[in-house]
PDB file of C-alpha atoms in Angstrom:
ATOM      1  CA  MET A 911      17.275  32.886   1.929  1.00  0.00           C
ATOM      2  CA  ASN A 912      17.405  35.120  -1.154  1.00  0.00           C
ATOM      3  CA  LEU A 913      14.528  35.946  -3.477  1.00  0.00           C
ATOM      4  CA  LYS A 914      15.565  33.374  -6.103  1.00  0.00           C
ATOM      5  CA  ASN A 915      15.540  30.552  -3.567  1.00  0.00           C
ATOM      6  CA  ILE A 916      12.153  31.680  -2.237  1.00  0.00           C
ATOM      7  CA  ILE A 917      10.682  31.624  -5.753  1.00  0.00           C
ATOM      8  CA  ILE A 918      12.160  28.181  -6.508  1.00  0.00           C
ATOM      9  CA  ARG A 919      10.934  26.807  -3.189  1.00  0.00           C
ATOM     10  CA  SER A 920       7.437  28.251  -3.728  1.00  0.00           C
ATOM     11  CA  LEU A 921       7.119  26.927  -7.286  1.00  0.00           C
ATOM     12  CA  SER A 922       8.328  23.423  -6.440  1.00  0.00           C
ATOM     13  CA  GLY A 923       6.058  23.372  -3.388  1.00  0.00           C
ATOM     14  CA  ALA A 924       3.070  24.445  -5.493  1.00  0.00           C
ATOM     15  CA  ILE A 925       3.759  21.689  -8.034  1.00  0.00           C
ATOM     16  CA  TYR A 926       4.056  19.135  -5.239  1.00  0.00           C
ATOM     17  CA  VAL A 927       0.721  20.218  -3.738  1.00  0.00           C
ATOM     18  CA  ALA A 928      -0.945  20.171  -7.167  1.00  0.00           C
ATOM     19  CA  LEU A 929       0.229  16.598  -7.782  1.00  0.00           C
ATOM     20  CA  ILE A 930      -1.190  15.535  -4.409  1.00  0.00           C
ATOM     21  CA  VAL A 931      -4.567  17.127  -5.109  1.00  0.00           C
ATOM     22  CA  LEU A 932      -4.749  15.620  -8.599  1.00  0.00           C
ATOM     23  CA  GLY A 933      -3.708  12.213  -7.301  1.00  0.00           C
ATOM     24  CA  VAL A 934      -6.312  12.199  -4.551  1.00  0.00           C
ATOM     25  CA  ILE A 935      -9.442  13.752  -6.072  1.00  0.00           C
ATOM     26  CA  THR A 936      -9.418  12.773  -9.773  1.00  0.00           C
ATOM     27  CA  THR A 937      -9.544   9.064 -10.734  1.00  0.00           C
ATOM     28  CA  ASN A 938      -8.607   5.729  -9.190  1.00  0.00           C
ATOM     29  CA  TRP A 939      -5.863   5.295 -11.771  1.00  0.00           C
ATOM     30  CA  ALA A 940      -4.430   8.715 -10.916  1.00  0.00           C
ATOM     31  CA  PHE A 941      -4.332   7.743  -7.255  1.00  0.00           C
ATOM     32  CA  ILE A 942      -2.593   4.426  -8.013  1.00  0.00           C
ATOM     33  CA  ILE A 943       0.041   6.234 -10.097  1.00  0.00           C
ATOM     34  CA  PHE A 944       0.485   8.836  -7.343  1.00  0.00           C
ATOM     35  CA  ALA A 945       0.937   6.232  -4.569  1.00  0.00           C
ATOM     36  CA  THR A 946       3.230   4.107  -6.750  1.00  0.00           C
ATOM     37  CA  LEU A 947       5.401   7.107  -7.616  1.00  0.00           C
ATOM     38  CA  LEU A 948       5.741   8.103  -3.947  1.00  0.00           C
ATOM     39  CA  THR A 949       6.740   4.527  -3.112  1.00  0.00           C
ATOM     40  CA  PHE A 950       9.332   4.313  -5.889  1.00  0.00           C
ATOM     41  CA  LEU A 951      10.939   7.624  -4.977  1.00  0.00           C
ATOM     42  CA  GLY A 952      10.775   7.003  -1.222  1.00  0.00           C
ATOM     43  CA  ILE A 953      12.253   3.492  -1.275  1.00  0.00           C
ATOM     44  CA  ARG A 954      15.046   4.494  -3.636  1.00  0.00           C
ATOM     45  CA  GLU A 955      15.906   7.579  -1.604  1.00  0.00           C
ATOM     46  CA  PHE A 956      15.845   5.760   1.735  1.00  0.00           C
ATOM     47  CA  LEU A 957      18.123   2.942   0.577  1.00  0.00           C
ATOM     48  CA  LYS A 958      20.559   5.381  -1.005  1.00  0.00           C
ATOM     49  CA  MET A 959      20.523   7.693   2.012  1.00  0.00           C
ATOM     50  CA  THR A 960      21.289   4.839   4.395  1.00  0.00           C
ATOM     51  CA  LYS A 961      23.900   3.443   1.973  1.00  0.00           C
ATOM     52  CA  ALA A 962      22.073   0.134   1.883  1.00  0.00           C
ATOM     53  CA  ASP A 963      22.747  -0.225  -1.842  1.00  0.00           C
ATOM     54  CA  GLY A 964      26.087  -2.030  -1.830  1.00  0.00           C
ATOM     55  CA  SER A 965      24.555  -4.457  -4.292  1.00  0.00           C
ATOM     56  CA  ASN A 966      22.695  -3.004  -7.282  1.00  0.00           C
ATOM     57  CA  LEU A 967      20.779  -6.272  -7.524  1.00  0.00           C
ATOM     58  CA  ASN A 968      19.389  -5.892  -4.002  1.00  0.00           C
ATOM     59  CA  LEU A 969      18.678  -2.200  -4.527  1.00  0.00           C
ATOM     60  CA  TRP A 970      16.566  -2.689  -7.626  1.00  0.00           C
ATOM     61  CA  VAL A 971      14.832  -5.795  -6.291  1.00  0.00           C
ATOM     62  CA  ASP A 972      13.723  -3.746  -3.267  1.00  0.00           C
ATOM     63  CA  ILE A 973      12.694  -0.757  -5.374  1.00  0.00           C
ATOM     64  CA  ILE A 974      10.822  -2.712  -8.036  1.00  0.00           C
ATOM     65  CA  GLY A 975       9.338  -5.197  -5.581  1.00  0.00           C
ATOM     66  CA  SER A 976       8.021  -2.571  -3.174  1.00  0.00           C
ATOM     67  CA  THR A 977       6.720  -0.339  -5.938  1.00  0.00           C
ATOM     68  CA  SER A 978       4.975  -3.259  -7.643  1.00  0.00           C
ATOM     69  CA  LEU A 979       3.296  -4.241  -4.375  1.00  0.00           C
ATOM     70  CA  VAL A 980       1.760  -0.800  -3.944  1.00  0.00           C
ATOM     71  CA  ALA A 981       0.664  -0.683  -7.588  1.00  0.00           C
ATOM     72  CA  PHE A 982      -0.825  -4.172  -7.338  1.00  0.00           C
ATOM     73  CA  GLY A 983      -2.520  -3.344  -4.036  1.00  0.00           C
ATOM     74  CA  GLY A 984      -4.129  -0.241  -5.539  1.00  0.00           C
ATOM     75  CA  TYR A 985      -5.207  -2.148  -8.621  1.00  0.00           C
ATOM     76  CA  THR A 986      -6.645  -4.950  -6.470  1.00  0.00           C
ATOM     77  CA  TYR A 987      -8.629  -2.619  -4.173  1.00  0.00           C
ATOM     78  CA  LEU A 988      -9.759   0.083  -6.535  1.00  0.00           C
ATOM     79  CA  ILE A 989      -9.986  -1.417 -10.014  1.00  0.00           C
ATOM     80  CA  GLN A 990     -10.763  -5.102  -9.526  1.00  0.00           C
ATOM     81  CA  GLY A 991     -12.405  -4.947  -6.100  1.00  0.00           C
ATOM     82  CA  LEU A 992     -10.644  -8.140  -5.018  1.00  0.00           C
ATOM     83  CA  SER A 993      -9.849  -9.390  -1.526  1.00  0.00           C
ATOM     84  CA  ILE A 994      -6.808  -8.296   0.484  1.00  0.00           C
ATOM     85  CA  LEU A 995      -5.773 -11.961   0.330  1.00  0.00           C
ATOM     86  CA  ASN A 996      -4.415 -11.294  -3.171  1.00  0.00           C
ATOM     87  CA  VAL A 997      -2.043  -8.669  -1.807  1.00  0.00           C
ATOM     88  CA  ALA A 998      -0.981 -11.001   1.026  1.00  0.00           C
ATOM     89  CA  ILE A 999      -0.090 -13.757  -1.455  1.00  0.00           C
ATOM     90  CA  VAL A1000       2.001 -11.394  -3.578  1.00  0.00           C
ATOM     91  CA  LEU A1001       3.639 -10.030  -0.413  1.00  0.00           C
ATOM     92  CA  LEU A1002       4.669 -13.547   0.635  1.00  0.00           C
ATOM     93  CA  ALA A1003       6.036 -14.242  -2.848  1.00  0.00           C
ATOM     94  CA  TYR A1004       8.069 -11.029  -2.708  1.00  0.00           C
ATOM     95  CA  PHE A1005       9.707 -11.934   0.598  1.00  0.00           C
ATOM     96  CA  LEU A1006      10.518 -15.453  -0.620  1.00  0.00           C
ATOM     97  CA  LEU A1007      12.077 -14.012  -3.778  1.00  0.00           C
ATOM     98  CA  ARG A1008      14.035 -11.482  -1.721  1.00  0.00           C
ATOM     99  CA  LEU A1009      15.483 -14.252   0.458  1.00  0.00           C
ATOM    100  CA  ILE A1010      16.461 -16.331  -2.576  1.00  0.00           C
ATOM    101  CA  ILE A1011      18.140 -13.365  -4.297  1.00  0.00           C
ATOM    102  CA  GLN A1012      20.159 -12.701  -1.166  1.00  0.00           C
ATOM    103  CA  LEU A1013      21.916 -16.045  -1.754  1.00  0.00           C
ATOM    104  CA  TYR A1014      23.559 -14.518  -4.837  1.00  0.00           C
ATOM    105  CA  ASN A1015      24.760 -11.377  -3.100  1.00  0.00           C
ATOM    106  CA  LYS A1016      28.417 -11.729  -2.096  1.00  0.00           C
ATOM    107  CA  LYS A1017      29.102  -8.087  -1.231  1.00  0.00           C
ATOM    108  CA  GLU A1018      27.150  -7.559   1.966  1.00  0.00           C
ATOM    109  CA  SER A1019      26.158  -9.186   5.215  1.00  0.00           C
ATOM    110  CA  PRO A1020      22.932 -11.072   4.403  1.00  0.00           C
ATOM    111  CA  ILE A1021      21.265 -10.116   7.679  1.00  0.00           C
ATOM    112  CA  SER A1022      22.177  -6.437   7.361  1.00  0.00           C
ATOM    113  CA  SER A1023      20.968  -6.246   3.762  1.00  0.00           C
ATOM    114  CA  LEU A1024      17.692  -7.988   4.564  1.00  0.00           C
ATOM    115  CA  ALA A1025      17.179  -5.782   7.618  1.00  0.00           C
ATOM    116  CA  TYR A1026      17.443  -2.651   5.484  1.00  0.00           C
ATOM    117  CA  SER A1027      15.107  -4.166   2.917  1.00  0.00           C
ATOM    118  CA  ILE A1028      12.430  -5.190   5.410  1.00  0.00           C
ATOM    119  CA  PHE A1029      12.631  -1.919   7.328  1.00  0.00           C
ATOM    120  CA  ALA A1030      12.319   0.133   4.138  1.00  0.00           C
ATOM    121  CA  PHE A1031       9.242  -1.918   3.304  1.00  0.00           C
ATOM    122  CA  LEU A1032       7.643  -1.308   6.708  1.00  0.00           C
ATOM    123  CA  TYR A1033       8.626   2.361   6.761  1.00  0.00           C
ATOM    124  CA  ILE A1034       7.322   3.280   3.307  1.00  0.00           C
ATOM    125  CA  VAL A1035       5.203   0.552   1.699  1.00  0.00           C
ATOM    126  CA  VAL A1036       2.884  -0.105   4.668  1.00  0.00           C
ATOM    127  CA  PRO A1037       1.919   3.613   4.935  1.00  0.00           C
ATOM    128  CA  MET A1038       1.266   3.721   1.188  1.00  0.00           C
ATOM    129  CA  LEU A1039      -1.056   0.713   1.471  1.00  0.00           C
ATOM    130  CA  SER A1040      -2.725   2.450   4.440  1.00  0.00           C
ATOM    131  CA  MET A1041      -3.285   5.474   2.228  1.00  0.00           C
ATOM    132  CA  GLY A1042      -5.191   3.240  -0.181  1.00  0.00           C
ATOM    133  CA  ALA A1043      -7.407   2.004   2.647  1.00  0.00           C
ATOM    134  CA  ILE A1044      -8.239   5.588   3.653  1.00  0.00           C
ATOM    135  CA  TYR A1045      -8.820   6.583   0.025  1.00  0.00           C
ATOM    136  CA  THR A1046     -11.441   3.861  -0.388  1.00  0.00           C
ATOM    137  CA  GLN A1047     -13.403   5.315   2.534  1.00  0.00           C
ATOM    138  CA  SER A1048     -13.238   8.988   1.590  1.00  0.00           C
ATOM    139  CA  GLN A1049     -11.118  10.939  -0.864  1.00  0.00           C
ATOM    140  CA  SER A1050     -11.857  14.203   0.915  1.00  0.00           C
ATOM    141  CA  LEU A1051     -10.848  12.666   4.247  1.00  0.00           C
ATOM    142  CA  LEU A1052      -7.491  11.687   2.757  1.00  0.00           C
ATOM    143  CA  LEU A1053      -7.053  15.213   1.451  1.00  0.00           C
ATOM    144  CA  LEU A1054      -7.907  16.485   4.940  1.00  0.00           C
ATOM    145  CA  ILE A1055      -4.983  14.453   6.304  1.00  0.00           C
ATOM    146  CA  PHE A1056      -2.599  16.311   4.003  1.00  0.00           C
ATOM    147  CA  VAL A1057      -4.153  19.645   4.995  1.00  0.00           C
ATOM    148  CA  MET A1058      -3.864  18.789   8.697  1.00  0.00           C
ATOM    149  CA  ILE A1059      -0.185  17.930   8.289  1.00  0.00           C
ATOM    150  CA  TRP A1060       0.520  21.172   6.422  1.00  0.00           C
ATOM    151  CA  LEU A1061      -1.369  23.271   8.979  1.00  0.00           C
ATOM    152  CA  ASN A1062       0.296  21.408  11.839  1.00  0.00           C
ATOM    153  CA  ASP A1063       3.695  22.330  10.392  1.00  0.00           C
ATOM    154  CA  THR A1064       2.579  25.916   9.808  1.00  0.00           C
ATOM    155  CA  GLY A1065       1.160  26.316  13.320  1.00  0.00           C
ATOM    156  CA  ALA A1066       4.231  24.747  14.907  1.00  0.00           C
ATOM    157  CA  PHE A1067       6.507  27.093  12.959  1.00  0.00           C
ATOM    158  CA  LEU A1068       4.528  30.272  13.671  1.00  0.00           C
ATOM    159  CA  VAL A1069       3.959  29.617  17.374  1.00  0.00           C
ATOM    160  CA  GLY A1070       7.440  28.175  17.889  1.00  0.00           C
ATOM    161  CA  CYS A1071       9.113  31.202  16.295  1.00  0.00           C
ATOM    162  CA  THR A1072       6.956  33.588  18.307  1.00  0.00           C
ATOM    163  CA  ILE A1073       6.914  32.168  21.841  1.00  0.00           C
ATOM    164  CA  GLY A1074       8.828  28.888  21.673  1.00  0.00           C
ATOM    165  CA  LYS A1075      11.181  28.495  24.653  1.00  0.00           C
ATOM    166  CA  HIS A1076      10.996  24.915  25.908  1.00  0.00           C
ATOM    167  CA  ARG A1077      12.769  22.440  23.634  1.00  0.00           C
ATOM    168  CA  LEU A1078      10.680  19.476  22.509  1.00  0.00           C
ATOM    169  CA  PHE A1079      13.481  17.071  21.514  1.00  0.00           C
ATOM    170  CA  GLU A1080      16.729  19.017  21.493  1.00  0.00           C
ATOM    171  CA  ARG A1081      18.973  16.017  20.825  1.00  0.00           C
ATOM    172  CA  ILE A1082      17.287  15.332  17.482  1.00  0.00           C
ATOM    173  CA  SER A1083      15.743  18.657  16.447  1.00  0.00           C
ATOM    174  CA  PRO A1084      17.055  21.672  18.406  1.00  0.00           C
ATOM    175  CA  LYS A1085      14.574  24.136  16.889  1.00  0.00           C
ATOM    176  CA  LYS A1086      11.355  22.340  17.834  1.00  0.00           C
ATOM    177  CA  SER A1087       9.580  23.573  20.950  1.00  0.00           C
ATOM    178  CA  TRP A1088       6.693  22.402  23.102  1.00  0.00           C
ATOM    179  CA  GLU A1089       4.928  25.690  22.406  1.00  0.00           C
ATOM    180  CA  GLY A1090       5.237  25.023  18.689  1.00  0.00           C
ATOM    181  CA  PHE A1091       3.954  21.470  19.162  1.00  0.00           C
ATOM    182  CA  TRP A1092       0.786  22.659  20.910  1.00  0.00           C
ATOM    183  CA  GLY A1093       0.337  25.440  18.353  1.00  0.00           C
ATOM    184  CA  GLY A1094       0.555  22.930  15.527  1.00  0.00           C
ATOM    185  CA  MET A1095      -1.975  20.686  17.238  1.00  0.00           C
ATOM    186  CA  ALA A1096      -4.380  23.609  17.615  1.00  0.00           C
ATOM    187  CA  PHE A1097      -4.149  24.336  13.875  1.00  0.00           C
ATOM    188  CA  SER A1098      -4.680  20.657  13.062  1.00  0.00           C
ATOM    189  CA  VAL A1099      -7.736  20.318  15.314  1.00  0.00           C
ATOM    190  CA  LEU A1100      -9.254  23.556  14.036  1.00  0.00           C
ATOM    191  CA  SER A1101      -8.940  22.302  10.462  1.00  0.00           C
ATOM    192  CA  GLY A1102     -10.840  19.159  11.477  1.00  0.00           C
ATOM    193  CA  ILE A1103     -13.604  21.254  13.031  1.00  0.00           C
ATOM    194  CA  ALA A1104     -13.808  23.422   9.893  1.00  0.00           C
ATOM    195  CA  TYR A1105     -13.990  20.282   7.733  1.00  0.00           C
ATOM    196  CA  TYR A1106     -16.923  18.987   9.804  1.00  0.00           C
ATOM    197  CA  TYR A1107     -18.935  22.203   9.590  1.00  0.00           C
ATOM    198  CA  PHE A1108     -18.183  23.293   6.028  1.00  0.00           C
ATOM    199  CA  ILE A1109     -17.281  20.234   3.934  1.00  0.00           C
ATOM    200  CA  GLU A1110     -18.433  16.787   5.078  1.00  0.00           C
ATOM    201  CA  GLN A1111     -20.088  15.232   8.121  1.00  0.00           C
ATOM    202  CA  VAL A1112     -19.524  11.520   7.527  1.00  0.00           C
ATOM    203  CA  ASN A1113     -18.428  11.134  11.152  1.00  0.00           C
ATOM    204  CA  ASP A1114     -19.352  13.175  14.217  1.00  0.00           C
ATOM    205  CA  LEU A1115     -17.415  16.193  15.478  1.00  0.00           C
ATOM    206  CA  PRO A1116     -15.433  14.385  18.227  1.00  0.00           C
ATOM    207  CA  PHE A1117     -13.960  12.086  15.558  1.00  0.00           C
ATOM    208  CA  TYR A1118     -12.435  15.036  13.678  1.00  0.00           C
ATOM    209  CA  ILE A1119     -11.095  16.541  16.895  1.00  0.00           C
ATOM    210  CA  VAL A1120      -9.453  13.241  17.831  1.00  0.00           C
ATOM    211  CA  MET A1121      -8.193  12.894  14.274  1.00  0.00           C
ATOM    212  CA  GLY A1122      -6.558  16.330  14.502  1.00  0.00           C
ATOM    213  CA  VAL A1123      -4.801  15.308  17.704  1.00  0.00           C
ATOM    214  CA  VAL A1124      -3.648  11.985  16.224  1.00  0.00           C
ATOM    215  CA  VAL A1125      -2.355  13.653  13.047  1.00  0.00           C
ATOM    216  CA  SER A1126      -0.444  16.268  15.029  1.00  0.00           C
ATOM    217  CA  ILE A1127       1.201  13.754  17.364  1.00  0.00           C
ATOM    218  CA  PHE A1128       2.254  11.304  14.678  1.00  0.00           C
ATOM    219  CA  ALA A1129       3.275  14.019  12.213  1.00  0.00           C
ATOM    220  CA  THR A1130       5.690  15.260  14.870  1.00  0.00           C
ATOM    221  CA  PHE A1131       7.019  11.761  15.535  1.00  0.00           C
ATOM    222  CA  GLY A1132       7.422  11.159  11.806  1.00  0.00           C
ATOM    223  CA  ASP A1133       9.460  14.324  11.395  1.00  0.00           C
ATOM    224  CA  LEU A1134      11.636  13.494  14.409  1.00  0.00           C
ATOM    225  CA  VAL A1135      12.299   9.926  13.250  1.00  0.00           C
ATOM    226  CA  GLU A1136      13.421  11.076   9.815  1.00  0.00           C
ATOM    227  CA  SER A1137      15.665  13.678  11.465  1.00  0.00           C
ATOM    228  CA  MET A1138      17.157  10.862  13.539  1.00  0.00           C
ATOM    229  CA  PHE A1139      17.864   8.866  10.368  1.00  0.00           C
ATOM    230  CA  LYS A1140      19.534  11.844   8.702  1.00  0.00           C
ATOM    231  CA  ARG A1141      21.665  12.576  11.749  1.00  0.00           C
ATOM    232  CA  SER A1142      22.753   8.941  11.977  1.00  0.00           C
ATOM    233  CA  VAL A1143      24.029   8.949   8.376  1.00  0.00           C
ATOM    234  CA  GLY A1144      25.332  12.523   8.474  1.00  0.00           C
ATOM    235  CA  VAL A1145      23.166  14.236   5.841  1.00  0.00           C
ATOM    236  CA  LYS A1146      21.149  17.461   5.964  1.00  0.00           C
ATOM    237  CA  ASP A1147      18.470  16.397   3.471  1.00  0.00           C
ATOM    238  CA  SER A1148      17.295  12.954   2.436  1.00  0.00           C
ATOM    239  CA  GLY A1149      17.891  13.903  -1.208  1.00  0.00           C
ATOM    240  CA  ASN A1150      17.689  16.761  -3.699  1.00  0.00           C
ATOM    241  CA  LEU A1151      14.645  15.805  -5.753  1.00  0.00           C
ATOM    242  CA  ILE A1152      12.490  18.828  -4.862  1.00  0.00           C
ATOM    243  CA  PRO A1153      14.306  22.170  -5.350  1.00  0.00           C
ATOM    244  CA  GLY A1154      14.329  24.174  -2.149  1.00  0.00           C
ATOM    245  CA  HIS A1155      12.778  21.353  -0.120  1.00  0.00           C
ATOM    246  CA  GLY A1156      15.248  18.469  -0.243  1.00  0.00           C
ATOM    247  CA  GLY A1157      14.235  14.901  -0.953  1.00  0.00           C
ATOM    248  CA  ILE A1158      10.855  13.235  -1.150  1.00  0.00           C
ATOM    249  CA  LEU A1159      11.273  11.821   2.370  1.00  0.00           C
ATOM    250  CA  ASP A1160      11.742  15.356   3.679  1.00  0.00           C
ATOM    251  CA  ARG A1161       8.238  16.067   2.364  1.00  0.00           C
ATOM    252  CA  VAL A1162       6.462  12.858   3.385  1.00  0.00           C
ATOM    253  CA  ASP A1163       8.224  12.013   6.671  1.00  0.00           C
ATOM    254  CA  SER A1164       5.180  13.077   8.703  1.00  0.00           C
ATOM    255  CA  LEU A1165       2.793  11.403   6.268  1.00  0.00           C
ATOM    256  CA  LEU A1166       4.499   8.017   6.701  1.00  0.00           C
ATOM    257  CA  PHE A1167       3.528   8.000  10.397  1.00  0.00           C
ATOM    258  CA  VAL A1168       0.164   9.723  10.031  1.00  0.00           C
ATOM    259  CA  LEU A1169      -1.308   7.355   7.421  1.00  0.00           C
ATOM    260  CA  PRO A1170      -1.117   4.090   9.434  1.00  0.00           C
ATOM    261  CA  SER A1171      -2.193   5.797  12.658  1.00  0.00           C
ATOM    262  CA  THR A1172      -5.187   7.447  10.964  1.00  0.00           C
ATOM    263  CA  ALA A1173      -6.155   4.203   9.221  1.00  0.00           C
ATOM    264  CA  LEU A1174      -6.083   2.506  12.630  1.00  0.00           C
ATOM    265  CA  LEU A1175      -8.209   5.303  14.081  1.00  0.00           C
ATOM    266  CA  LEU A1176     -10.781   4.793  11.308  1.00  0.00           C
ATOM    267  CA  TYR A1177     -10.822   1.066  11.948  1.00  0.00           C
ATOM    268  CA  ILE A1178     -11.289   1.501  15.721  1.00  0.00           C
ATOM    269  CA  TYR A1179     -13.961   4.151  15.232  1.00  0.00           C
ATOM    270  CA  SER A1180     -15.939   1.977  12.801  1.00  0.00           C
ATOM    271  CA  ALA A1181     -15.738  -0.956  15.227  1.00  0.00           C
ATOM    272  CA  ILE A1182     -17.111   0.989  18.196  1.00  0.00           C
TER     273      ILE A1182
END
């Protein structure tokens, strides 16, 4: 990688991180815009990457419908303070509309098109709604999730490059190693411990240790699953939106698995 590519990659990465920080720690409206933008870009990229856009009608119904659901969910939770029942009603209306629109699509297999649509929804929209649930509990905790993912990737890379010998999942990602996996987990857990002692003590220390483990495991699975998708459709990157980094899904693949799993962890912990 030459110097020009390093500079481009660093600048685009810095802008991406700045947008995340601004979206998470400023205002509720900023967060809604941030989550809605991620949904729009992610859904569009996924459907194009998997070539599920044989019909432009289906493509834009899925993009607009999914994006609107996240925007409405954020507005419902954060601005109006309404019940989740409102989101459920709109969700049902979306699926009914999607089924009706499929009647007018003559280009594709109805089942195949609907399968792509529903999977894209589960893969991207559900994590974005989970992010809203975490945001309502603690903005700094949501930011910690991003930090844990970044440090997990950094630790996995550093340890894997240094002492990595045993392949983690060679069929999908030949460069990942078990040593790198454990190194990434160590970085993730240590960041949780540092958060507890230096930033916020809403929960006890064991919670942040468990959270670090959960983030590391599901961040790894998220990365592997997206690699599987890319291999199955024969592409190196999910897109070219972010210079030097690839597509938006290349940046949020871990996040899409971490958000629901962390939201579930918070729910279980609060119920104990």
